[in-house]
Amino acid sequence: MNTGSDRGTNESATGDTATETTAQTAAETAEETPHVSKAPAFIKARKSLHLSWQVGVFIVGLAVIAAGIAMLVLPGPGWVAIFAGLAIWATEFAWAHLVLRWTKRKVTEAAQKALDPKVRRRNIILTTAGLVIAGALIGFYLWKYGLVLPWDLKDQ
């Protein structure tokens, strides 16, 4: 049997659900809106100037990404530079905006997964086991062959 208070509770729950659905729809609509260039209005007004702007943005983004790729093997924040170059491209190109949004979502998911206690425990155990094995191998090598420093080499 439904009493008046039960109906009120059901209506408020339905109202909350409707509010949540509206918020989700608004968020999905915001994600699906077409990409708009971030160039100033006077640049967008002239087609040749806008094309030149886009070429410049592409070249700057490409240079930052190339530097980031180089920093993957050289000292420096390689991944940060690559994502920065992608963000530069995302100001003008819809495809880069989509790739950047996908990348942000995947990085967030990976961060959440990495914070899971089971995953953290497994990673700590695997790291510890790897360090123990590496230490044992280094210890065996030093026991078998000894440590010869480059400046202690005798003429051979």
CSV table of C-alpha atoms in Angstrom, one decimal:
chain,number,residue,atom,x,y,z
A,1,MET,CA,0.0,0.0,0.0
A,2,ASN,CA,1.3,3.4,-0.9
A,3,THR,CA,0.7,6.1,1.6
A,4,GLY,CA,1.1,9.8,0.9
A,5,SER,CA,4.5,9.9,2.5
A,6,ASP,CA,5.6,7.0,0.2
A,7,ARG,CA,4.5,8.9,-2.8
A,8,GLY,CA,6.4,11.9,-1.7
A,9,THR,CA,9.6,9.9,-1.3
A,10,ASN,CA,9.1,8.2,-4.7
A,11,GLU,CA,8.6,11.6,-6.3
A,12,SER,CA,11.7,13.1,-4.8
A,13,ALA,CA,13.8,10.1,-5.8
A,14,THR,CA,12.4,10.5,-9.3
A,15,GLY,CA,13.1,14.2,-9.3
A,16,ASP,CA,16.7,13.5,-8.2
A,17,THR,CA,17.1,10.9,-11.0
A,18,ALA,CA,15.7,13.4,-13.5
A,19,THR,CA,18.2,16.0,-12.3
A,20,GLU,CA,21.1,13.6,-12.6
A,21,THR,CA,19.9,12.6,-16.1
A,22,THR,CA,19.7,16.2,-17.1
A,23,ALA,CA,23.2,16.8,-15.8
A,24,GLN,CA,24.5,13.8,-17.7
A,25,THR,CA,22.8,14.9,-20.9
A,26,ALA,CA,24.3,18.4,-20.5
A,27,ALA,CA,27.8,16.9,-20.1
A,28,GLU,CA,27.3,14.6,-23.1
A,29,THR,CA,26.1,17.5,-25.2
A,30,ALA,CA,29.1,19.6,-24.1
A,31,GLU,CA,31.4,16.8,-25.2
A,32,GLU,CA,29.6,16.4,-28.6
A,33,THR,CA,29.6,20.1,-29.5
A,34,PRO,CA,31.7,20.8,-32.6
A,35,HIS,CA,35.2,22.1,-32.1
A,36,VAL,CA,35.7,25.8,-32.6
A,37,SER,CA,39.0,27.5,-33.4
A,38,LYS,CA,40.6,29.5,-30.7
A,39,ALA,CA,42.0,32.0,-33.1
A,40,PRO,CA,41.1,35.7,-32.6
A,41,ALA,CA,38.0,36.9,-34.5
A,42,PHE,CA,40.0,39.1,-36.9
A,43,ILE,CA,42.1,36.1,-37.9
A,44,LYS,CA,39.0,33.9,-38.4
A,45,ALA,CA,37.4,36.6,-40.5
A,46,ARG,CA,40.0,36.2,-43.3
A,47,LYS,CA,40.3,32.8,-44.8
A,48,SER,CA,44.0,33.1,-45.9
A,49,LEU,CA,45.0,34.5,-42.5
A,50,HIS,CA,43.1,31.8,-40.7
A,51,LEU,CA,44.9,29.1,-42.8
A,52,SER,CA,48.2,30.7,-42.0
A,53,TRP,CA,47.3,30.7,-38.3
A,54,GLN,CA,46.5,27.0,-38.5
A,55,VAL,CA,49.8,26.2,-40.3
A,56,GLY,CA,51.6,28.1,-37.6
A,57,VAL,CA,49.8,26.3,-34.8
A,58,PHE,CA,50.5,23.0,-36.5
A,59,ILE,CA,54.3,23.8,-36.9
A,60,VAL,CA,54.6,24.9,-33.2
A,61,GLY,CA,52.7,21.9,-32.0
A,62,LEU,CA,54.8,19.6,-34.2
A,63,ALA,CA,58.0,21.2,-32.8
A,64,VAL,CA,56.9,20.7,-29.2
A,65,ILE,CA,55.9,17.1,-29.9
A,66,ALA,CA,59.2,16.4,-31.7
A,67,ALA,CA,61.1,17.9,-28.7
A,68,GLY,CA,59.0,15.6,-26.4
A,69,ILE,CA,59.9,12.5,-28.5
A,70,ALA,CA,63.5,13.5,-28.2
A,71,MET,CA,63.2,13.9,-24.5
A,72,LEU,CA,61.9,10.4,-24.2
A,73,VAL,CA,65.5,9.2,-24.6
A,74,LEU,CA,67.2,12.4,-23.5
A,75,PRO,CA,66.8,14.1,-20.1
A,76,GLY,CA,63.6,16.1,-19.8
A,77,PRO,CA,59.8,15.7,-19.4
A,78,GLY,CA,59.1,13.9,-22.7
A,79,TRP,CA,55.5,12.9,-22.1
A,80,VAL,CA,54.6,16.3,-20.7
A,81,ALA,CA,56.0,17.9,-23.8
A,82,ILE,CA,54.1,15.5,-26.1
A,83,PHE,CA,50.8,16.2,-24.3
A,84,ALA,CA,51.6,20.0,-24.4
A,85,GLY,CA,52.1,19.7,-28.2
A,86,LEU,CA,48.8,17.8,-28.5
A,87,ALA,CA,47.1,20.5,-26.5
A,88,ILE,CA,48.5,23.2,-28.8
A,89,TRP,CA,47.1,21.3,-31.8
A,90,ALA,CA,43.7,20.9,-30.0
A,91,THR,CA,43.2,24.7,-30.0
A,92,GLU,CA,42.8,24.5,-33.8
A,93,PHE,CA,42.1,21.0,-34.9
A,94,ALA,CA,39.0,18.9,-33.9
A,95,TRP,CA,40.9,15.6,-34.4
A,96,ALA,CA,43.6,16.6,-31.9
A,97,HIS,CA,40.9,17.8,-29.5
A,98,LEU,CA,39.3,14.3,-29.6
A,99,VAL,CA,42.7,12.6,-29.2
A,100,LEU,CA,43.5,14.8,-26.2
A,101,ARG,CA,40.1,14.1,-24.6
A,102,TRP,CA,40.6,10.3,-25.1
A,103,THR,CA,44.1,10.5,-23.7
A,104,LYS,CA,42.9,12.4,-20.6
A,105,ARG,CA,40.2,9.8,-20.0
A,106,LYS,CA,42.7,6.9,-20.4
A,107,VAL,CA,45.3,8.6,-18.1
A,108,THR,CA,42.6,9.2,-15.5
A,109,GLU,CA,41.5,5.6,-15.7
A,110,ALA,CA,45.1,4.4,-15.3
A,111,ALA,CA,45.7,6.6,-12.3
A,112,GLN,CA,42.5,5.3,-10.6
A,113,LYS,CA,43.6,1.7,-11.4
A,114,ALA,CA,47.1,2.3,-10.1
A,115,LEU,CA,45.6,3.6,-6.8
A,116,ASP,CA,43.7,0.4,-6.3
A,117,PRO,CA,45.2,-1.3,-3.2
A,118,LYS,CA,45.5,-4.7,-4.8
A,119,VAL,CA,47.3,-3.3,-7.8
A,120,ARG,CA,49.6,-1.3,-5.6
A,121,ARG,CA,50.4,-4.3,-3.4
A,122,ARG,CA,51.1,-6.4,-6.6
A,123,ASN,CA,53.4,-3.7,-8.0
A,124,ILE,CA,55.3,-3.4,-4.7
A,125,ILE,CA,55.8,-7.2,-4.5
A,126,LEU,CA,57.0,-7.3,-8.2
A,127,THR,CA,59.4,-4.4,-7.7
A,128,THR,CA,60.8,-5.9,-4.5
A,129,ALA,CA,61.3,-9.3,-6.2
A,130,GLY,CA,63.0,-7.6,-9.2
A,131,LEU,CA,65.3,-5.7,-6.9
A,132,VAL,CA,66.2,-8.8,-5.0
A,133,ILE,CA,67.0,-10.7,-8.2
A,134,ALA,CA,69.0,-7.8,-9.6
A,135,GLY,CA,70.9,-7.6,-6.3
A,136,ALA,CA,71.6,-11.3,-6.3
A,137,LEU,CA,72.9,-11.2,-9.9
A,138,ILE,CA,75.1,-8.2,-9.1
A,139,GLY,CA,76.4,-9.9,-6.0
A,140,PHE,CA,77.2,-13.1,-7.8
A,141,TYR,CA,79.1,-11.2,-10.5
A,142,LEU,CA,81.1,-9.3,-8.0
A,143,TRP,CA,81.8,-12.5,-6.0
A,144,LYS,CA,82.9,-14.3,-9.2
A,145,TYR,CA,84.9,-11.6,-11.0
A,146,GLY,CA,85.4,-8.9,-8.4
A,147,LEU,CA,85.2,-5.2,-8.8
A,148,VAL,CA,87.9,-3.6,-11.1
A,149,LEU,CA,87.6,0.1,-11.4
A,150,PRO,CA,88.7,1.7,-14.7
A,151,TRP,CA,91.4,3.7,-13.0
A,152,ASP,CA,92.9,0.6,-11.4
A,153,LEU,CA,93.6,-1.2,-14.7
A,154,LYS,CA,97.1,-2.3,-15.2
A,155,ASP,CA,98.7,-2.2,-18.6
A,156,GLN,CA,98.0,-5.4,-20.4
